[in-house]
Amino acid sequence: MGIPFHIDATGIFKEEIKNRFRSYVMIEGHNELCYVQSSSRLDNYVKLKNKIVVLKKTNSSSKMKFSILAKPFHKDYILLCPMIANQIIYSELHRKIFSFLGLRNNALLEKEIDGYKSDIYLPASDDIIEIKALISDDKNGNIFPTVYSERTYEQLTYFKSRLEIGKKCSFILVSCNPYYDEIILNKETKFYVLFKECINLGMKVIAVSLTCKNNVISVKRKISIKI
């Protein structure tokens, strides 16, 4: 199923500014302030300065006309709004690629469970799913995490406590680059140690790549994880 991929404008990415979620894009000769759907700076992951980006219109309540959608890359696109990864995976849960999760027909998006806001919750199996998107245009940039995230560490700490009492947790890594066939976990991080502990306790893990074709953003395929 996926979610719609509709291009409303094209521009040249100029710079990210200090304010979160804001970047300048040159559209038809004018610098336009555009919304960035990413919780961290895009320049941590991908080279965008003076590169073509495609845009979509924001809703009428926004002061900005456009948000940054993707960067053209070979015959596809690299998605630049990782905050919508949850919606994409949620819309694709019916596919066979996610059958390892069991019953998914009553899945809930961004449901709070015991004070924890899950990306997706599966009531039938009491399974909390965490989704992390990876953005990169570098052929050697498929390493996760690229930058340390205290929030991710805290999430895994919660997962560990949940797994220790026999409950279920799942972790989905999403490559916004459609051409990656593997994600490599960064072993030089606290994240890696905790991630391994969660796997040993039964956490289910999968990695997938996305594609932006035929006016839809969807899961392209399952890719491997080098642990």
PDB file of C-alpha atoms in Angstrom:
ATOM      1  CA  MET A   1       0.000   0.000   0.000  1.00  0.00           C
ATOM      2  CA  GLY A   2       2.560   2.630   1.109  1.00  0.00           C
ATOM      3  CA  ILE A   3       1.776   6.336   1.344  1.00  0.00           C
ATOM      4  CA  PRO A   4       1.426   8.944  -1.438  1.00  0.00           C
ATOM      5  CA  PHE A   5       4.559  10.370  -3.055  1.00  0.00           C
ATOM      6  CA  HIS A   6       3.457  13.588  -4.694  1.00  0.00           C
ATOM      7  CA  ILE A   7       5.935  16.263  -5.838  1.00  0.00           C
ATOM      8  CA  ASP A   8       4.582  19.826  -5.712  1.00  0.00           C
ATOM      9  CA  ALA A   9       7.818  21.705  -6.431  1.00  0.00           C
ATOM     10  CA  THR A  10      11.540  21.297  -7.090  1.00  0.00           C
ATOM     11  CA  GLY A  11      14.329  23.467  -5.712  1.00  0.00           C
ATOM     12  CA  ILE A  12      18.005  23.747  -4.830  1.00  0.00           C
ATOM     13  CA  PHE A  13      18.867  23.046  -1.201  1.00  0.00           C
ATOM     14  CA  LYS A  14      20.866  25.959   0.247  1.00  0.00           C
ATOM     15  CA  GLU A  15      21.303  25.520   3.994  1.00  0.00           C
ATOM     16  CA  GLU A  16      19.889  24.324   7.285  1.00  0.00           C
ATOM     17  CA  ILE A  17      19.451  27.028   9.897  1.00  0.00           C
ATOM     18  CA  LYS A  18      19.861  26.866  13.670  1.00  0.00           C
ATOM     19  CA  ASN A  19      16.140  26.601  14.291  1.00  0.00           C
ATOM     20  CA  ARG A  20      15.077  22.950  14.222  1.00  0.00           C
ATOM     21  CA  PHE A  21      13.006  21.730  11.304  1.00  0.00           C
ATOM     22  CA  ARG A  22      13.963  24.680   9.064  1.00  0.00           C
ATOM     23  CA  SER A  23      16.013  24.913   5.860  1.00  0.00           C
ATOM     24  CA  TYR A  24      16.350  27.304   2.940  1.00  0.00           C
ATOM     25  CA  VAL A  25      15.636  26.016  -0.552  1.00  0.00           C
ATOM     26  CA  MET A  26      15.946  28.136  -3.700  1.00  0.00           C
ATOM     27  CA  ILE A  27      12.705  27.835  -5.665  1.00  0.00           C
ATOM     28  CA  GLU A  28      12.440  29.698  -8.975  1.00  0.00           C
ATOM     29  CA  GLY A  29      15.234  32.082  -7.975  1.00  0.00           C
ATOM     30  CA  HIS A  30      13.962  32.864  -4.473  1.00  0.00           C
ATOM     31  CA  ASN A  31      15.136  31.489  -1.124  1.00  0.00           C
ATOM     32  CA  GLU A  32      12.167  29.833   0.533  1.00  0.00           C
ATOM     33  CA  LEU A  33      12.067  28.695   4.163  1.00  0.00           C
ATOM     34  CA  CYS A  34      10.960  25.052   4.115  1.00  0.00           C
ATOM     35  CA  TYR A  35       9.943  22.572   6.788  1.00  0.00           C
ATOM     36  CA  VAL A  36      12.216  19.608   7.516  1.00  0.00           C
ATOM     37  CA  GLN A  37      10.515  16.479   8.895  1.00  0.00           C
ATOM     38  CA  SER A  38      13.573  15.220  10.758  1.00  0.00           C
ATOM     39  CA  SER A  39      14.345  15.299  14.469  1.00  0.00           C
ATOM     40  CA  SER A  40      18.051  15.935  13.761  1.00  0.00           C
ATOM     41  CA  ARG A  41      19.966  17.889  11.157  1.00  0.00           C
ATOM     42  CA  LEU A  42      20.017  16.383   7.687  1.00  0.00           C
ATOM     43  CA  ASP A  43      23.624  17.431   7.140  1.00  0.00           C
ATOM     44  CA  ASN A  44      24.624  14.855   9.752  1.00  0.00           C
ATOM     45  CA  TYR A  45      23.737  12.184   7.213  1.00  0.00           C
ATOM     46  CA  VAL A  46      23.555  13.408   3.626  1.00  0.00           C
ATOM     47  CA  LYS A  47      25.215  15.985   1.358  1.00  0.00           C
ATOM     48  CA  LEU A  48      22.517  18.411   0.259  1.00  0.00           C
ATOM     49  CA  LYS A  49      24.068  21.856  -0.240  1.00  0.00           C
ATOM     50  CA  ASN A  50      23.347  23.047  -3.816  1.00  0.00           C
ATOM     51  CA  LYS A  51      21.667  19.729  -4.623  1.00  0.00           C
ATOM     52  CA  ILE A  52      18.208  19.291  -6.165  1.00  0.00           C
ATOM     53  CA  VAL A  53      15.440  18.392  -3.731  1.00  0.00           C
ATOM     54  CA  VAL A  54      11.757  17.756  -4.317  1.00  0.00           C
ATOM     55  CA  LEU A  55       9.103  19.341  -2.129  1.00  0.00           C
ATOM     56  CA  LYS A  56       5.513  18.868  -1.069  1.00  0.00           C
ATOM     57  CA  LYS A  57       3.018  21.488   0.057  1.00  0.00           C
ATOM     58  CA  THR A  58       2.460  21.847   3.791  1.00  0.00           C
ATOM     59  CA  ASN A  59      -0.991  22.106   5.295  1.00  0.00           C
ATOM     60  CA  SER A  60      -2.749  25.461   5.281  1.00  0.00           C
ATOM     61  CA  SER A  61      -1.967  26.182   8.964  1.00  0.00           C
ATOM     62  CA  SER A  62       1.801  26.182   8.408  1.00  0.00           C
ATOM     63  CA  LYS A  63       3.693  29.436   7.876  1.00  0.00           C
ATOM     64  CA  MET A  64       5.901  27.604   5.371  1.00  0.00           C
ATOM     65  CA  LYS A  65       4.578  26.688   1.938  1.00  0.00           C
ATOM     66  CA  PHE A  66       6.665  23.568   1.430  1.00  0.00           C
ATOM     67  CA  SER A  67       8.349  20.737   3.282  1.00  0.00           C
ATOM     68  CA  ILE A  68      11.368  18.837   1.973  1.00  0.00           C
ATOM     69  CA  LEU A  69      10.386  15.441   0.636  1.00  0.00           C
ATOM     70  CA  ALA A  70      13.300  13.705  -1.072  1.00  0.00           C
ATOM     71  CA  LYS A  71      16.509  13.931  -3.053  1.00  0.00           C
ATOM     72  CA  PRO A  72      16.626  12.442  -6.574  1.00  0.00           C
ATOM     73  CA  PHE A  73      19.132   9.591  -6.561  1.00  0.00           C
ATOM     74  CA  HIS A  74      19.938   7.514  -9.649  1.00  0.00           C
ATOM     75  CA  LYS A  75      16.565   6.205 -10.875  1.00  0.00           C
ATOM     76  CA  ASP A  76      14.820   6.622  -7.516  1.00  0.00           C
ATOM     77  CA  TYR A  77      14.835   8.993  -4.520  1.00  0.00           C
ATOM     78  CA  ILE A  78      16.314   9.155  -1.037  1.00  0.00           C
ATOM     79  CA  LEU A  79      13.524  10.086   1.359  1.00  0.00           C
ATOM     80  CA  LEU A  80      14.468  13.142   3.473  1.00  0.00           C
ATOM     81  CA  CYS A  81      11.564  13.094   5.926  1.00  0.00           C
ATOM     82  CA  PRO A  82      12.372  10.173   8.244  1.00  0.00           C
ATOM     83  CA  MET A  83       9.599  11.174  10.654  1.00  0.00           C
ATOM     84  CA  ILE A  84       7.071   9.568   8.283  1.00  0.00           C
ATOM     85  CA  ALA A  85       8.798   6.162   8.404  1.00  0.00           C
ATOM     86  CA  ASN A  86       6.276   5.047  11.035  1.00  0.00           C
ATOM     87  CA  GLN A  87       3.373   5.756   8.684  1.00  0.00           C
ATOM     88  CA  ILE A  88       5.055   3.922   5.812  1.00  0.00           C
ATOM     89  CA  ILE A  89       5.743   0.768   7.819  1.00  0.00           C
ATOM     90  CA  TYR A  90       2.272   0.884   9.380  1.00  0.00           C
ATOM     91  CA  SER A  91       0.680   1.005   5.930  1.00  0.00           C
ATOM     92  CA  GLU A  92       2.791  -1.965   4.768  1.00  0.00           C
ATOM     93  CA  LEU A  93       2.352  -4.282   7.782  1.00  0.00           C
ATOM     94  CA  HIS A  94       0.016  -6.547   5.820  1.00  0.00           C
ATOM     95  CA  ARG A  95       2.874  -7.620   3.540  1.00  0.00           C
ATOM     96  CA  LYS A  96       4.531 -11.008   3.861  1.00  0.00           C
ATOM     97  CA  ILE A  97       7.854  -9.367   4.699  1.00  0.00           C
ATOM     98  CA  PHE A  98       6.437  -8.560   8.157  1.00  0.00           C
ATOM     99  CA  SER A  99       4.814 -11.946   8.775  1.00  0.00           C
ATOM    100  CA  PHE A 100       7.418 -12.707  11.478  1.00  0.00           C
ATOM    101  CA  LEU A 101       5.490 -10.255  13.689  1.00  0.00           C
ATOM    102  CA  GLY A 102       2.431 -12.515  13.786  1.00  0.00           C
ATOM    103  CA  LEU A 103      -1.087 -11.042  13.849  1.00  0.00           C
ATOM    104  CA  ARG A 104      -1.039  -7.455  12.580  1.00  0.00           C
ATOM    105  CA  ASN A 105      -4.656  -6.727  11.618  1.00  0.00           C
ATOM    106  CA  ASN A 106      -5.384  -4.542  14.669  1.00  0.00           C
ATOM    107  CA  ALA A 107      -2.087  -2.660  14.737  1.00  0.00           C
ATOM    108  CA  LEU A 108      -2.123   0.782  16.375  1.00  0.00           C
ATOM    109  CA  LEU A 109       0.053   3.671  15.230  1.00  0.00           C
ATOM    110  CA  GLU A 110       1.956   5.670  17.885  1.00  0.00           C
ATOM    111  CA  LYS A 111       0.099   4.139  20.800  1.00  0.00           C
ATOM    112  CA  GLU A 112       1.168   4.868  24.391  1.00  0.00           C
ATOM    113  CA  ILE A 113       1.731   1.687  26.402  1.00  0.00           C
ATOM    114  CA  ASP A 114       2.586   1.902  30.116  1.00  0.00           C
ATOM    115  CA  GLY A 115       3.919   5.428  29.652  1.00  0.00           C
ATOM    116  CA  TYR A 116       5.983   4.488  26.562  1.00  0.00           C
ATOM    117  CA  LYS A 117       4.974   5.899  23.182  1.00  0.00           C
ATOM    118  CA  SER A 118       5.377   3.063  20.709  1.00  0.00           C
ATOM    119  CA  ASP A 119       5.830   3.678  16.997  1.00  0.00           C
ATOM    120  CA  ILE A 120       3.481   0.756  16.347  1.00  0.00           C
ATOM    121  CA  TYR A 121       1.703  -1.481  18.857  1.00  0.00           C
ATOM    122  CA  LEU A 122       0.326  -4.952  18.101  1.00  0.00           C
ATOM    123  CA  PRO A 123      -2.433  -5.699  20.650  1.00  0.00           C
ATOM    124  CA  ALA A 124      -2.787  -9.371  19.678  1.00  0.00           C
ATOM    125  CA  SER A 125       0.762 -10.159  20.773  1.00  0.00           C
ATOM    126  CA  ASP A 126       1.343  -7.192  23.120  1.00  0.00           C
ATOM    127  CA  ASP A 127       4.329  -6.308  20.911  1.00  0.00           C
ATOM    128  CA  ILE A 128       5.879  -2.814  20.922  1.00  0.00           C
ATOM    129  CA  ILE A 129       7.625  -1.881  17.674  1.00  0.00           C
ATOM    130  CA  GLU A 130      10.325   0.777  17.438  1.00  0.00           C
ATOM    131  CA  ILE A 131      11.220   2.163  13.982  1.00  0.00           C
ATOM    132  CA  LYS A 132      14.472   3.953  13.128  1.00  0.00           C
ATOM    133  CA  ALA A 133      15.169   5.509   9.731  1.00  0.00           C
ATOM    134  CA  LEU A 134      18.650   5.804   8.220  1.00  0.00           C
ATOM    135  CA  ILE A 135      19.426   8.540   5.668  1.00  0.00           C
ATOM    136  CA  SER A 136      22.613   8.540   3.607  1.00  0.00           C
ATOM    137  CA  ASP A 137      23.781   9.026   0.033  1.00  0.00           C
ATOM    138  CA  ASP A 138      27.303   7.744   0.705  1.00  0.00           C
ATOM    139  CA  LYS A 139      28.176   4.266  -0.576  1.00  0.00           C
ATOM    140  CA  ASN A 140      29.777   3.581   2.809  1.00  0.00           C
ATOM    141  CA  GLY A 141      27.136   5.430   4.810  1.00  0.00           C
ATOM    142  CA  ASN A 142      24.955   2.486   5.793  1.00  0.00           C
ATOM    143  CA  ILE A 143      26.161   2.491   9.411  1.00  0.00           C
ATOM    144  CA  PHE A 144      23.675   2.844  12.271  1.00  0.00           C
ATOM    145  CA  PRO A 145      23.664   4.843  14.435  1.00  0.00           C
ATOM    146  CA  THR A 146      25.686   7.587  12.720  1.00  0.00           C
ATOM    147  CA  VAL A 147      25.332   9.967  15.688  1.00  0.00           C
ATOM    148  CA  TYR A 148      24.669   9.081  19.303  1.00  0.00           C
ATOM    149  CA  SER A 149      21.066   9.436  20.470  1.00  0.00           C
ATOM    150  CA  GLU A 150      20.287   9.425  24.177  1.00  0.00           C
ATOM    151  CA  ARG A 151      16.623   8.908  23.318  1.00  0.00           C
ATOM    152  CA  THR A 152      17.363   5.706  21.395  1.00  0.00           C
ATOM    153  CA  TYR A 153      19.469   4.416  24.286  1.00  0.00           C
ATOM    154  CA  GLU A 154      16.627   5.111  26.725  1.00  0.00           C
ATOM    155  CA  GLN A 155      14.184   3.326  24.416  1.00  0.00           C
ATOM    156  CA  LEU A 156      16.385   0.237  24.311  1.00  0.00           C
ATOM    157  CA  THR A 157      16.759   0.373  28.102  1.00  0.00           C
ATOM    158  CA  TYR A 158      12.966   0.199  28.351  1.00  0.00           C
ATOM    159  CA  PHE A 159      12.896  -2.646  25.831  1.00  0.00           C
ATOM    160  CA  LYS A 160      15.417  -4.603  27.890  1.00  0.00           C
ATOM    161  CA  SER A 161      13.316  -4.269  31.057  1.00  0.00           C
ATOM    162  CA  ARG A 162      10.233  -5.373  29.126  1.00  0.00           C
ATOM    163  CA  LEU A 163      11.982  -8.340  27.519  1.00  0.00           C
ATOM    164  CA  GLU A 164      13.333  -9.474  30.879  1.00  0.00           C
ATOM    165  CA  ILE A 165       9.794 -10.090  32.117  1.00  0.00           C
ATOM    166  CA  GLY A 166       8.852 -12.072  29.016  1.00  0.00           C
ATOM    167  CA  LYS A 167       7.099  -9.373  26.981  1.00  0.00           C
ATOM    168  CA  LYS A 168       7.651  -8.717  23.289  1.00  0.00           C
ATOM    169  CA  CYS A 169       9.527  -5.923  21.530  1.00  0.00           C
ATOM    170  CA  SER A 170      10.538  -5.517  17.894  1.00  0.00           C
ATOM    171  CA  PHE A 171      12.965  -3.156  16.158  1.00  0.00           C
ATOM    172  CA  ILE A 172      12.723  -2.141  12.502  1.00  0.00           C
ATOM    173  CA  LEU A 173      15.614  -0.360  10.762  1.00  0.00           C
ATOM    174  CA  VAL A 174      14.541   1.534   7.649  1.00  0.00           C
ATOM    175  CA  SER A 175      16.981   2.611   4.943  1.00  0.00           C
ATOM    176  CA  CYS A 176      15.721   5.721   3.138  1.00  0.00           C
ATOM    177  CA  ASN A 177      18.306   4.943   0.462  1.00  0.00           C
ATOM    178  CA  PRO A 178      16.716   2.372  -1.886  1.00  0.00           C
ATOM    179  CA  TYR A 179      20.097   1.074  -3.056  1.00  0.00           C
ATOM    180  CA  TYR A 180      21.485  -0.202   0.232  1.00  0.00           C
ATOM    181  CA  ASP A 181      21.415  -3.970   0.654  1.00  0.00           C
ATOM    182  CA  GLU A 182      22.830  -4.010   4.194  1.00  0.00           C
ATOM    183  CA  ILE A 183      22.866  -1.946   7.388  1.00  0.00           C
ATOM    184  CA  ILE A 184      25.945  -2.206   9.585  1.00  0.00           C
ATOM    185  CA  LEU A 185      25.560  -1.639  13.318  1.00  0.00           C
ATOM    186  CA  ASN A 186      28.156   0.674  14.806  1.00  0.00           C
ATOM    187  CA  LYS A 187      29.997  -1.445  17.375  1.00  0.00           C
ATOM    188  CA  GLU A 188      31.740   1.554  18.926  1.00  0.00           C
ATOM    189  CA  THR A 189      28.634   2.715  20.768  1.00  0.00           C
ATOM    190  CA  LYS A 190      26.730   2.021  23.976  1.00  0.00           C
ATOM    191  CA  PHE A 191      23.769   1.478  21.677  1.00  0.00           C
ATOM    192  CA  TYR A 192      25.388  -1.609  20.160  1.00  0.00           C
ATOM    193  CA  VAL A 193      26.004  -3.311  23.509  1.00  0.00           C
ATOM    194  CA  LEU A 194      22.426  -2.723  24.644  1.00  0.00           C
ATOM    195  CA  PHE A 195      21.026  -3.695  21.234  1.00  0.00           C
ATOM    196  CA  LYS A 196      22.823  -7.052  21.422  1.00  0.00           C
ATOM    197  CA  GLU A 197      21.508  -7.630  24.942  1.00  0.00           C
ATOM    198  CA  CYS A 198      17.961  -7.025  23.721  1.00  0.00           C
ATOM    199  CA  ILE A 199      18.419  -9.460  20.819  1.00  0.00           C
ATOM    200  CA  ASN A 200      19.703 -12.107  23.220  1.00  0.00           C
ATOM    201  CA  LEU A 201      16.563 -11.560  25.309  1.00  0.00           C
ATOM    202  CA  GLY A 202      14.337 -12.190  22.283  1.00  0.00           C
ATOM    203  CA  MET A 203      13.890  -8.823  20.549  1.00  0.00           C
ATOM    204  CA  LYS A 204      12.899  -9.316  16.902  1.00  0.00           C
ATOM    205  CA  VAL A 205      14.878  -7.249  14.384  1.00  0.00           C
ATOM    206  CA  ILE A 206      14.492  -6.571  10.668  1.00  0.00           C
ATOM    207  CA  ALA A 207      15.888  -4.032   8.191  1.00  0.00           C
ATOM    208  CA  VAL A 208      14.116  -2.841   5.043  1.00  0.00           C
ATOM    209  CA  SER A 209      14.743  -0.282   2.321  1.00  0.00           C
ATOM    210  CA  LEU A 210      12.247   2.210   0.890  1.00  0.00           C
ATOM    211  CA  THR A 211      11.470   3.217  -2.667  1.00  0.00           C
ATOM    212  CA  CYS A 212       9.656   6.281  -4.025  1.00  0.00           C
ATOM    213  CA  LYS A 213       8.152   5.198  -7.328  1.00  0.00           C
ATOM    214  CA  ASN A 214       4.787   5.242  -9.098  1.00  0.00           C
ATOM    215  CA  ASN A 215       3.579   8.053  -6.820  1.00  0.00           C
ATOM    216  CA  VAL A 216       3.963   5.864  -3.712  1.00  0.00           C
ATOM    217  CA  ILE A 217       6.540   5.575  -0.926  1.00  0.00           C
ATOM    218  CA  SER A 218       6.698   1.899  -0.011  1.00  0.00           C
ATOM    219  CA  VAL A 219       8.952  -0.838   1.328  1.00  0.00           C
ATOM    220  CA  LYS A 220      11.231  -1.997  -1.467  1.00  0.00           C
ATOM    221  CA  ARG A 221      12.659  -5.142   0.139  1.00  0.00           C
ATOM    222  CA  LYS A 222      14.187  -6.741   3.195  1.00  0.00           C
ATOM    223  CA  ILE A 223      17.914  -6.060   3.592  1.00  0.00           C
ATOM    224  CA  SER A 224      20.504  -7.671   5.828  1.00  0.00           C
ATOM    225  CA  ILE A 225      21.825  -6.378   9.151  1.00  0.00           C
ATOM    226  CA  LYS A 226      25.496  -6.841   9.990  1.00  0.00           C
ATOM    227  CA  ILE A 227      25.587  -7.281  13.768  1.00  0.00           C
TER     228      ILE A 227
END
